[in-house]
Short mmCIF file of C-alpha atoms in Angstrom, two decimals:
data_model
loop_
_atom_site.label_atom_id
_atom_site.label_comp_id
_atom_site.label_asym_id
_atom_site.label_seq_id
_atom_site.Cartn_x
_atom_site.Cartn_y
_atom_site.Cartn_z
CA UNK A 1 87.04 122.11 91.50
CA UNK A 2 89.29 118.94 91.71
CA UNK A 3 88.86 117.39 95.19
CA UNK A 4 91.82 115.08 94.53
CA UNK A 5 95.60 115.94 95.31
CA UNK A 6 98.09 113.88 93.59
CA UNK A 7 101.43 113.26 95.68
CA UNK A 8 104.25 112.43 94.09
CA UNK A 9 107.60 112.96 95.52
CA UNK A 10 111.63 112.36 93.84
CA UNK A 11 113.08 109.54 95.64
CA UNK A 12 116.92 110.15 96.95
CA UNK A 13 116.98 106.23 97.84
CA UNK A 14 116.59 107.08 101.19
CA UNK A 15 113.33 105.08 101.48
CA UNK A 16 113.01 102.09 99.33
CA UNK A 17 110.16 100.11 99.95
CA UNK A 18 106.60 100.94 99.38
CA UNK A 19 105.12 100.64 102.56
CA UNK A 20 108.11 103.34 103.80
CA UNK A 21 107.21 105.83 100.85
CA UNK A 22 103.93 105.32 101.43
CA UNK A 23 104.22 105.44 104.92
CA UNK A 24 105.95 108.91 104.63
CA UNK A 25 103.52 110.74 102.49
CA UNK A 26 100.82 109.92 105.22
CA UNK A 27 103.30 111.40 107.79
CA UNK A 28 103.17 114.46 105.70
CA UNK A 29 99.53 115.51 105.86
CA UNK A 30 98.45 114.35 109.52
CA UNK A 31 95.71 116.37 108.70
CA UNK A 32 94.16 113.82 106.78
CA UNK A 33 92.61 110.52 107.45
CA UNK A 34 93.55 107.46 106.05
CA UNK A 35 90.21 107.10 104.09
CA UNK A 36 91.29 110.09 102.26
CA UNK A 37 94.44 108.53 100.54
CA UNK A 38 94.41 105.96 97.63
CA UNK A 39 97.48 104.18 95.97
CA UNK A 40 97.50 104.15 92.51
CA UNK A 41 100.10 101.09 90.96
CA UNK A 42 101.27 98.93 88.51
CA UNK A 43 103.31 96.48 90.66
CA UNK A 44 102.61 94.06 93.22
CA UNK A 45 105.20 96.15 95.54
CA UNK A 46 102.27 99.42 94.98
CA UNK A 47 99.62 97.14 96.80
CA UNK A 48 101.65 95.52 99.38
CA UNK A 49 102.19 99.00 100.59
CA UNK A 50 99.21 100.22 100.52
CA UNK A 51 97.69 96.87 102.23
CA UNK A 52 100.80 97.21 105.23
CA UNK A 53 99.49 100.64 105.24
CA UNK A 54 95.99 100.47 105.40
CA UNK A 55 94.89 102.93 102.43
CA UNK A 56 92.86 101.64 99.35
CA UNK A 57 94.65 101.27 96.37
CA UNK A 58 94.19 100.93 92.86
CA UNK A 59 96.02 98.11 90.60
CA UNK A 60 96.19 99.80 86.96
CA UNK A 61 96.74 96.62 84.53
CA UNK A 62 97.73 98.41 81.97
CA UNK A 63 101.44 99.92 83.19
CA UNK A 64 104.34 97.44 84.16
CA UNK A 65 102.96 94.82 85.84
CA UNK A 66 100.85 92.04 84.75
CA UNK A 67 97.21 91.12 84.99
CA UNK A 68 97.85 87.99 87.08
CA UNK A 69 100.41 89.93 89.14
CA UNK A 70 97.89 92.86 89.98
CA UNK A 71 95.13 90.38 90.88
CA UNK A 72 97.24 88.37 93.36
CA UNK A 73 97.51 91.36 94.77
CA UNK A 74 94.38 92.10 96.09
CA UNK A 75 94.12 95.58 95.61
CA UNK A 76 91.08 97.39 96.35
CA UNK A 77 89.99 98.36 93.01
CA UNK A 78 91.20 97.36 89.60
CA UNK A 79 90.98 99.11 86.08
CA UNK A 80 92.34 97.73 82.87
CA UNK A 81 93.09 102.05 80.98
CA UNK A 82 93.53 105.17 82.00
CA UNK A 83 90.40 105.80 80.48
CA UNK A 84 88.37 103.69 83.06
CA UNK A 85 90.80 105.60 86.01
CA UNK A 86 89.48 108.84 85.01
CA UNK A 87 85.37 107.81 83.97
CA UNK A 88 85.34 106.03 87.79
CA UNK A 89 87.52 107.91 89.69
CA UNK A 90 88.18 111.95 88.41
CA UNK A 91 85.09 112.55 87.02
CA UNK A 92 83.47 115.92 88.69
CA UNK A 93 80.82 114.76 92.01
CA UNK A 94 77.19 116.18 90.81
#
């Protein structure tokens, strides 16, 4: 069994920024604890939010956004394919 939950939810414009999506999603499952949550991004924007949110995150350098962009970012983790995503972070706990 998959303990991760991927959130993803259609934007009407009504929030904007990635700290307010963000932001909103952990409004959504106050059951949860902040530890539990990780941002997955491309963009600068993707970090930020996570940082001004305080969840982990995850700067992927091989979507929109450069390498020098993702690493000025500070993000918690960085991987350079989807293959390295998936080996470090969906493989199945033993």
């Amino acid at each position: 069994m998959n303990p991760y939950r991927i959130v993803l939810f259609d934007l009407d414009g009504t929030r904007s920024a990635k700290t307010d999506i963000i932001r909103y999603i952990l409004d959504q499952y106050p059951h949860f604890e902040k530890s539990d949550f990780i941002m997955i991004g491309d963009r600068k924007h993707d970090i930020i939010g996570a940082i001004n949110t305080g969840i982990h995150s995850i700067g992927v350098t091989y979507g929109y956004g450069s390498l020098e962009e993702i690493a000025a970012a500070k993000p918690t983790y960085r991987v350079r394919s989807v293959e390295e995503l998936t080996d470090k972070w969906m493989s199945p706990v033993s």
